[in-house]
PDB file of C-alpha atoms in Angstrom:
ATOM      1  CA  LYS A  21     141.505 -64.577 323.467  1.00  0.00           C
ATOM      2  CA  ALA A  22     139.307 -67.259 321.956  1.00  0.00           C
ATOM      3  CA  GLY A  23     135.568 -66.624 321.976  1.00  0.00           C
ATOM      4  CA  VAL A  24     132.765 -68.869 323.149  1.00  0.00           C
ATOM      5  CA  THR A  25     132.990 -72.174 321.311  1.00  0.00           C
ATOM      6  CA  GLN A  26     129.983 -74.359 320.696  1.00  0.00           C
ATOM      7  CA  THR A  27     130.155 -77.844 319.241  1.00  0.00           C
ATOM      8  CA  PRO A  28     128.902 -79.242 317.015  1.00  0.00           C
ATOM      9  CA  ARG A  29     127.678 -76.478 314.700  1.00  0.00           C
ATOM     10  CA  TYR A  30     125.048 -78.670 313.106  1.00  0.00           C
ATOM     11  CA  LEU A  31     123.282 -81.766 314.314  1.00  0.00           C
ATOM     12  CA  ILE A  32     120.547 -83.934 312.848  1.00  0.00           C
ATOM     13  CA  LYS A  33     118.729 -86.329 315.127  1.00  0.00           C
ATOM     14  CA  THR A  34     115.636 -88.498 314.992  1.00  0.00           C
ATOM     15  CA  ARG A  35     112.612 -88.200 317.263  1.00  0.00           C
ATOM     16  CA  GLY A  36     113.078 -90.126 320.479  1.00  0.00           C
ATOM     17  CA  GLN A  37     116.862 -89.862 320.467  1.00  0.00           C
ATOM     18  CA  GLN A  38     118.859 -87.802 322.901  1.00  0.00           C
ATOM     19  CA  VAL A  39     121.496 -85.176 322.179  1.00  0.00           C
ATOM     20  CA  THR A  40     124.324 -83.451 324.024  1.00  0.00           C
ATOM     21  CA  LEU A  41     125.572 -80.004 323.068  1.00  0.00           C
ATOM     22  CA  SER A  42     128.823 -78.534 324.313  1.00  0.00           C
ATOM     23  CA  CYS A  43     129.902 -75.003 325.183  1.00  0.00           C
ATOM     24  CA  SER A  44     133.385 -73.797 326.087  1.00  0.00           C
ATOM     25  CA  PRO A  45     133.278 -70.297 327.552  1.00  0.00           C
ATOM     26  CA  ILE A  46     135.856 -67.587 327.145  1.00  0.00           C
ATOM     27  CA  SER A  47     138.887 -68.289 329.297  1.00  0.00           C
ATOM     28  CA  GLY A  48     138.268 -66.925 332.785  1.00  0.00           C
ATOM     29  CA  HIS A  49     134.513 -66.802 332.405  1.00  0.00           C
ATOM     30  CA  ARG A  50     132.714 -68.845 335.017  1.00  0.00           C
ATOM     31  CA  SER A  51     129.083 -68.089 334.207  1.00  0.00           C
ATOM     32  CA  VAL A  52     127.429 -69.911 331.313  1.00  0.00           C
ATOM     33  CA  SER A  53     123.852 -69.617 330.134  1.00  0.00           C
ATOM     34  CA  TRP A  54     121.888 -71.323 327.370  1.00  0.00           C
ATOM     35  CA  TYR A  55     119.143 -70.060 325.081  1.00  0.00           C
ATOM     36  CA  GLN A  56     116.867 -71.732 322.557  1.00  0.00           C
ATOM     37  CA  GLN A  57     116.060 -69.766 319.404  1.00  0.00           C
ATOM     38  CA  THR A  58     113.143 -70.765 317.168  1.00  0.00           C
ATOM     39  CA  PRO A  59     111.167 -68.820 314.542  1.00  0.00           C
ATOM     40  CA  GLY A  60     107.952 -69.299 316.503  1.00  0.00           C
ATOM     41  CA  GLN A  61     109.055 -68.690 320.096  1.00  0.00           C
ATOM     42  CA  GLY A  62     112.053 -66.461 319.525  1.00  0.00           C
ATOM     43  CA  LEU A  63     114.880 -66.531 322.057  1.00  0.00           C
ATOM     44  CA  GLN A  64     114.058 -68.281 325.289  1.00  0.00           C
ATOM     45  CA  PHE A  65     116.249 -68.740 328.348  1.00  0.00           C
ATOM     46  CA  LEU A  66     117.015 -72.344 329.198  1.00  0.00           C
ATOM     47  CA  PHE A  67     119.343 -72.274 332.195  1.00  0.00           C
ATOM     48  CA  GLU A  68     122.341 -70.623 333.766  1.00  0.00           C
ATOM     49  CA  TYR A  69     125.341 -72.089 335.561  1.00  0.00           C
ATOM     50  CA  PHE A  70     128.020 -70.618 337.769  1.00  0.00           C
ATOM     51  CA  SER A  71     130.737 -72.561 339.565  1.00  0.00           C
ATOM     52  CA  GLU A  72     129.146 -75.867 338.570  1.00  0.00           C
ATOM     53  CA  THR A  73     125.793 -74.907 340.117  1.00  0.00           C
ATOM     54  CA  GLN A  74     122.580 -74.206 338.266  1.00  0.00           C
ATOM     55  CA  ARG A  75     121.570 -70.680 339.279  1.00  0.00           C
ATOM     56  CA  ASN A  76     118.468 -70.208 337.204  1.00  0.00           C
ATOM     57  CA  LYS A  77     116.200 -72.283 335.003  1.00  0.00           C
ATOM     58  CA  GLY A  78     113.727 -71.318 332.315  1.00  0.00           C
ATOM     59  CA  ASN A  79     110.312 -72.798 331.675  1.00  0.00           C
ATOM     60  CA  PHE A  80     111.293 -75.943 329.813  1.00  0.00           C
ATOM     61  CA  PRO A  81     110.342 -79.576 330.465  1.00  0.00           C
ATOM     62  CA  GLY A  82     112.603 -81.876 332.415  1.00  0.00           C
ATOM     63  CA  ARG A  83     113.868 -83.391 329.146  1.00  0.00           C
ATOM     64  CA  PHE A  84     116.171 -80.399 328.991  1.00  0.00           C
ATOM     65  CA  SER A  85     119.067 -80.589 331.401  1.00  0.00           C
ATOM     66  CA  GLY A  86     122.534 -79.193 331.720  1.00  0.00           C
ATOM     67  CA  ARG A  87     125.666 -79.218 333.748  1.00  0.00           C
ATOM     68  CA  GLN A  88     128.869 -77.316 334.192  1.00  0.00           C
ATOM     69  CA  PHE A  89     132.288 -78.773 334.817  1.00  0.00           C
ATOM     70  CA  SER A  90     135.081 -77.525 337.043  1.00  0.00           C
ATOM     71  CA  ASN A  91     136.800 -75.923 334.040  1.00  0.00           C
ATOM     72  CA  SER A  92     133.568 -73.943 333.391  1.00  0.00           C
ATOM     73  CA  ARG A  93     132.743 -75.849 330.215  1.00  0.00           C
ATOM     74  CA  SER A  94     129.064 -76.640 330.008  1.00  0.00           C
ATOM     75  CA  GLU A  95     126.899 -79.221 328.321  1.00  0.00           C
ATOM     76  CA  MET A  96     123.197 -79.361 327.754  1.00  0.00           C
ATOM     77  CA  ASN A  97     121.274 -82.524 327.111  1.00  0.00           C
ATOM     78  CA  VAL A  98     117.897 -83.049 325.536  1.00  0.00           C
ATOM     79  CA  SER A  99     116.361 -86.484 325.949  1.00  0.00           C
ATOM     80  CA  THR A 100     113.509 -88.046 323.995  1.00  0.00           C
ATOM     81  CA  LEU A 101     113.755 -85.487 321.220  1.00  0.00           C
ATOM     82  CA  GLU A 102     110.591 -84.030 319.706  1.00  0.00           C
ATOM     83  CA  LEU A 103     110.158 -82.260 316.387  1.00  0.00           C
ATOM     84  CA  GLY A 104     109.589 -79.013 318.288  1.00  0.00           C
ATOM     85  CA  ASP A 105     113.078 -79.193 319.747  1.00  0.00           C
ATOM     86  CA  SER A 106     114.492 -78.224 316.354  1.00  0.00           C
ATOM     87  CA  ALA A 107     116.169 -74.906 317.043  1.00  0.00           C
ATOM     88  CA  LEU A 108     119.350 -72.921 317.261  1.00  0.00           C
ATOM     89  CA  TYR A 109     120.845 -73.384 320.721  1.00  0.00           C
ATOM     90  CA  LEU A 110     123.007 -70.498 321.863  1.00  0.00           C
ATOM     91  CA  CYS A 111     125.468 -70.479 324.707  1.00  0.00           C
ATOM     92  CA  ALA A 112     126.711 -67.297 326.361  1.00  0.00           C
ATOM     93  CA  SER A 113     129.442 -66.707 328.906  1.00  0.00           C
ATOM     94  CA  SER A 114     130.345 -63.977 331.364  1.00  0.00           C
ATOM     95  CA  PRO A 115     132.944 -63.663 334.124  1.00  0.00           C
ATOM     96  CA  GLN A 116     130.243 -63.987 336.784  1.00  0.00           C
ATOM     97  CA  PRO A 117     126.493 -63.626 337.269  1.00  0.00           C
ATOM     98  CA  GLY A 118     125.323 -60.069 336.837  1.00  0.00           C
ATOM     99  CA  GLN A 119     124.456 -58.164 339.988  1.00  0.00           C
ATOM    100  CA  GLY A 120     123.902 -54.602 340.993  1.00  0.00           C
ATOM    101  CA  SER A 121     125.892 -51.799 339.486  1.00  0.00           C
ATOM    102  CA  SER A 122     127.818 -52.021 336.263  1.00  0.00           C
ATOM    103  CA  THR A 123     131.032 -52.519 338.231  1.00  0.00           C
ATOM    104  CA  TYR A 124     130.006 -56.111 338.650  1.00  0.00           C
ATOM    105  CA  ASN A 125     128.595 -56.599 335.230  1.00  0.00           C
ATOM    106  CA  SER A 126     130.087 -57.643 331.944  1.00  0.00           C
ATOM    107  CA  PRO A 127     128.102 -58.159 328.789  1.00  0.00           C
ATOM    108  CA  LEU A 128     127.298 -61.673 327.728  1.00  0.00           C
ATOM    109  CA  HIS A 129     129.492 -63.120 324.998  1.00  0.00           C
ATOM    110  CA  PHE A 130     127.631 -65.499 322.729  1.00  0.00           C
ATOM    111  CA  GLY A 131     128.842 -68.428 320.671  1.00  0.00           C
ATOM    112  CA  ASN A 132     127.809 -69.189 317.098  1.00  0.00           C
ATOM    113  CA  GLY A 133     125.254 -71.725 318.266  1.00  0.00           C
ATOM    114  CA  THR A 134     124.395 -75.318 317.468  1.00  0.00           C
ATOM    115  CA  ARG A 135     121.683 -75.837 314.870  1.00  0.00           C
ATOM    116  CA  LEU A 136     119.697 -78.925 315.907  1.00  0.00           C
ATOM    117  CA  THR A 137     117.296 -80.503 313.456  1.00  0.00           C
ATOM    118  CA  VAL A 138     114.977 -83.255 314.657  1.00  0.00           C
ATOM    119  CA  THR A 139     113.397 -85.426 311.965  1.00  0.00           C
TER     120      THR A 139
ATOM    121  CA  ALA B  14     106.956 -61.116 334.732  1.00  0.00           C
ATOM    122  CA  GLN B  15     108.907 -58.908 332.399  1.00  0.00           C
ATOM    123  CA  THR B  16     108.146 -58.750 328.688  1.00  0.00           C
ATOM    124  CA  VAL B  17     109.866 -57.126 325.740  1.00  0.00           C
ATOM    125  CA  THR B  18     108.035 -56.145 322.561  1.00  0.00           C
ATOM    126  CA  GLN B  19     109.465 -55.252 319.175  1.00  0.00           C
ATOM    127  CA  SER B  20     106.623 -54.231 316.894  1.00  0.00           C
ATOM    128  CA  GLN B  21     108.633 -53.932 313.668  1.00  0.00           C
ATOM    129  CA  PRO B  22     109.367 -57.381 312.227  1.00  0.00           C
ATOM    130  CA  GLU B  23     111.293 -55.856 309.305  1.00  0.00           C
ATOM    131  CA  MET B  24     112.845 -52.502 308.484  1.00  0.00           C
ATOM    132  CA  SER B  25     114.772 -51.190 305.515  1.00  0.00           C
ATOM    133  CA  VAL B  26     117.188 -48.259 305.227  1.00  0.00           C
ATOM    134  CA  GLN B  27     119.322 -46.754 302.499  1.00  0.00           C
ATOM    135  CA  GLU B  28     123.049 -46.815 302.991  1.00  0.00           C
ATOM    136  CA  ALA B  29     124.267 -43.665 304.816  1.00  0.00           C
ATOM    137  CA  GLU B  30     120.758 -42.885 306.078  1.00  0.00           C
ATOM    138  CA  THR B  31     119.432 -43.099 309.631  1.00  0.00           C
ATOM    139  CA  VAL B  32     117.010 -45.688 310.937  1.00  0.00           C
ATOM    140  CA  THR B  33     115.280 -46.155 314.289  1.00  0.00           C
ATOM    141  CA  LEU B  34     114.242 -49.513 315.693  1.00  0.00           C
ATOM    142  CA  SER B  35     111.540 -49.580 318.353  1.00  0.00           C
ATOM    143  CA  CYS B  36     111.331 -51.542 321.581  1.00  0.00           C
ATOM    144  CA  THR B  37     108.921 -51.374 324.481  1.00  0.00           C
ATOM    145  CA  TYR B  38     109.027 -53.402 327.659  1.00  0.00           C
ATOM    146  CA  ASP B  39     106.975 -54.082 330.711  1.00  0.00           C
ATOM    147  CA  THR B  40     108.330 -54.485 334.217  1.00  0.00           C
ATOM    148  CA  SER B  41     107.480 -53.665 337.797  1.00  0.00           C
ATOM    149  CA  GLU B  42     111.147 -53.341 338.702  1.00  0.00           C
ATOM    150  CA  SER B  43     112.718 -49.936 339.118  1.00  0.00           C
ATOM    151  CA  ASP B  44     116.279 -50.927 338.306  1.00  0.00           C
ATOM    152  CA  TYR B  45     117.271 -53.019 335.305  1.00  0.00           C
ATOM    153  CA  TYR B  46     119.426 -53.149 332.205  1.00  0.00           C
ATOM    154  CA  LEU B  47     118.364 -52.873 328.602  1.00  0.00           C
ATOM    155  CA  PHE B  48     120.383 -54.090 325.653  1.00  0.00           C
ATOM    156  CA  TRP B  49     120.390 -54.138 321.905  1.00  0.00           C
ATOM    157  CA  TYR B  50     121.995 -57.188 320.323  1.00  0.00           C
ATOM    158  CA  LYS B  51     122.747 -57.740 316.664  1.00  0.00           C
ATOM    159  CA  GLN B  52     122.616 -61.186 315.060  1.00  0.00           C
ATOM    160  CA  PRO B  53     124.126 -61.346 311.550  1.00  0.00           C
ATOM    161  CA  PRO B  54     123.839 -64.456 309.345  1.00  0.00           C
ATOM    162  CA  SER B  55     126.841 -65.915 311.196  1.00  0.00           C
ATOM    163  CA  ARG B  56     124.330 -66.438 314.045  1.00  0.00           C
ATOM    164  CA  GLN B  57     126.550 -64.969 316.750  1.00  0.00           C
ATOM    165  CA  MET B  58     124.773 -62.456 318.978  1.00  0.00           C
ATOM    166  CA  ILE B  59     126.827 -59.295 319.284  1.00  0.00           C
ATOM    167  CA  LEU B  60     126.192 -56.612 321.901  1.00  0.00           C
ATOM    168  CA  VAL B  61     125.492 -53.271 320.241  1.00  0.00           C
ATOM    169  CA  ILE B  62     124.682 -51.041 323.196  1.00  0.00           C
ATOM    170  CA  ARG B  63     123.664 -51.191 326.848  1.00  0.00           C
ATOM    171  CA  GLN B  64     121.587 -48.866 329.023  1.00  0.00           C
ATOM    172  CA  GLU B  65     121.272 -48.900 332.797  1.00  0.00           C
ATOM    173  CA  ALA B  66     117.819 -47.815 333.888  1.00  0.00           C
ATOM    174  CA  TYR B  67     119.057 -45.601 336.713  1.00  0.00           C
ATOM    175  CA  LYS B  68     121.104 -43.511 334.277  1.00  0.00           C
ATOM    176  CA  GLN B  69     119.110 -40.719 332.686  1.00  0.00           C
ATOM    177  CA  GLN B  70     121.657 -40.102 329.959  1.00  0.00           C
ATOM    178  CA  ASN B  71     121.068 -42.047 326.776  1.00  0.00           C
ATOM    179  CA  ALA B  72     123.850 -44.474 325.872  1.00  0.00           C
ATOM    180  CA  THR B  73     125.865 -43.912 322.696  1.00  0.00           C
ATOM    181  CA  GLU B  74     128.358 -46.155 320.907  1.00  0.00           C
ATOM    182  CA  ASN B  75     129.776 -44.557 317.761  1.00  0.00           C
ATOM    183  CA  ARG B  76     126.958 -44.612 315.158  1.00  0.00           C
ATOM    184  CA  PHE B  77     124.533 -46.298 317.556  1.00  0.00           C
ATOM    185  CA  SER B  78     122.489 -44.442 320.154  1.00  0.00           C
ATOM    186  CA  VAL B  79     119.381 -45.100 322.169  1.00  0.00           C
ATOM    187  CA  ASN B  80     116.364 -43.096 323.197  1.00  0.00           C
ATOM    188  CA  PHE B  81     115.500 -44.396 326.639  1.00  0.00           C
ATOM    189  CA  GLN B  82     112.163 -43.232 328.001  1.00  0.00           C
ATOM    190  CA  LYS B  83     111.774 -44.898 331.399  1.00  0.00           C
ATOM    191  CA  ALA B  84     108.287 -43.622 332.187  1.00  0.00           C
ATOM    192  CA  ALA B  85     107.016 -44.766 328.798  1.00  0.00           C
ATOM    193  CA  LYS B  86     109.024 -48.020 329.049  1.00  0.00           C
ATOM    194  CA  SER B  87     110.459 -47.391 325.633  1.00  0.00           C
ATOM    195  CA  PHE B  88     113.984 -48.139 324.397  1.00  0.00           C
ATOM    196  CA  SER B  89     114.602 -47.369 320.736  1.00  0.00           C
ATOM    197  CA  LEU B  90     117.850 -47.815 318.814  1.00  0.00           C
ATOM    198  CA  LYS B  91     119.026 -45.238 316.292  1.00  0.00           C
ATOM    199  CA  ILE B  92     121.602 -46.227 313.704  1.00  0.00           C
ATOM    200  CA  SER B  93     123.194 -43.272 311.952  1.00  0.00           C
ATOM    201  CA  ASP B  94     125.091 -43.379 308.661  1.00  0.00           C
ATOM    202  CA  SER B  95     123.878 -46.937 308.031  1.00  0.00           C
ATOM    203  CA  GLN B  96     126.386 -49.313 306.474  1.00  0.00           C
ATOM    204  CA  LEU B  97     125.910 -52.547 304.549  1.00  0.00           C
ATOM    205  CA  GLY B  98     127.439 -54.401 307.486  1.00  0.00           C
ATOM    206  CA  ASP B  99     124.611 -53.223 309.725  1.00  0.00           C
ATOM    207  CA  ALA B 100     122.202 -55.584 307.966  1.00  0.00           C
ATOM    208  CA  ALA B 101     121.185 -58.146 310.583  1.00  0.00           C
ATOM    209  CA  MET B 102     118.507 -59.173 313.026  1.00  0.00           C
ATOM    210  CA  TYR B 103     118.344 -56.796 315.987  1.00  0.00           C
ATOM    211  CA  PHE B 104     117.066 -57.905 319.361  1.00  0.00           C
ATOM    212  CA  CYS B 105     116.085 -55.776 322.315  1.00  0.00           C
ATOM    213  CA  ALA B 106     116.698 -57.461 325.674  1.00  0.00           C
ATOM    214  CA  TYR B 107     115.985 -56.882 329.355  1.00  0.00           C
ATOM    215  CA  ARG B 108     117.900 -58.007 332.414  1.00  0.00           C
ATOM    216  CA  SER B 109     117.025 -57.538 336.042  1.00  0.00           C
ATOM    217  CA  TYR B 110     119.378 -55.465 338.144  1.00  0.00           C
ATOM    218  CA  GLY B 111     119.523 -57.761 341.131  1.00  0.00           C
ATOM    219  CA  GLY B 112     119.244 -61.476 341.628  1.00  0.00           C
ATOM    220  CA  ALA B 113     122.800 -62.299 340.567  1.00  0.00           C
ATOM    221  CA  THR B 114     121.657 -63.494 337.186  1.00  0.00           C
ATOM    222  CA  ASN B 115     122.612 -62.977 333.571  1.00  0.00           C
ATOM    223  CA  LYS B 116     119.194 -64.092 332.341  1.00  0.00           C
ATOM    224  CA  LEU B 117     118.068 -62.013 329.376  1.00  0.00           C
ATOM    225  CA  ILE B 118     114.488 -61.589 328.186  1.00  0.00           C
ATOM    226  CA  PHE B 119     114.455 -60.938 324.472  1.00  0.00           C
ATOM    227  CA  GLY B 120     112.032 -59.318 322.098  1.00  0.00           C
ATOM    228  CA  THR B 121     111.064 -61.045 318.863  1.00  0.00           C
ATOM    229  CA  GLY B 122     113.579 -59.121 316.804  1.00  0.00           C
ATOM    230  CA  THR B 123     113.635 -56.692 313.874  1.00  0.00           C
ATOM    231  CA  LEU B 124     115.246 -57.735 310.608  1.00  0.00           C
ATOM    232  CA  LEU B 125     117.122 -54.751 309.198  1.00  0.00           C
ATOM    233  CA  ALA B 126     117.952 -54.590 305.506  1.00  0.00           C
ATOM    234  CA  VAL B 127     120.424 -51.982 304.230  1.00  0.00           C
ATOM    235  CA  GLN B 128     119.992 -50.973 300.593  1.00  0.00           C
ATOM    236  CA  PRO B 129     123.069 -49.823 298.643  1.00  0.00           C
TER     237      PRO B 129
END
């Protein structure tokens, strides 16, 4: 079974531009979440989608947005890029949102990330 | 709000020796999950071990085990018989039990070096 696939692996953009990152979850997984990883702030939760609906959102400005398609693939978009948006963006998938006992929980499976550099 | 703290930015261990990575957390919830993830240079986060807060027994996965102290809000990871492939960044993470969410709250990580 293929793992979580993120494209592209590397991206260089200029301040003010916008960028779209893509995440294809493991087949059968319907929950997708995104994280931003930077040396200064560490790993921070961006948002989480399930069945094309945003279930949870982290504390990021409105320039950060996402969506999920009917095939569970997800994209995140960052508009008006700033230097501080340079980061590794990680996507993770799971069969469904975690809830209650471990019967309904599967660990998150992460992709290799997209390294975004803003110049 | 929940927080996770890893106070050891870097650790080093000799091959075949044992090392313990520390993690403390703060929460007002009584039920939750705790995780240790490993991130090698390939960047992919890999689940090492998981602990459910309502289980008193410490989780074990082969050479990896945890010391979960709920009252002290402590969750340390012990790696026995360390191998070169264990060298990576290790993150402690917290997830709420309810709320139908997979949202993880991560610590700042501990970079583990394994010396041959």
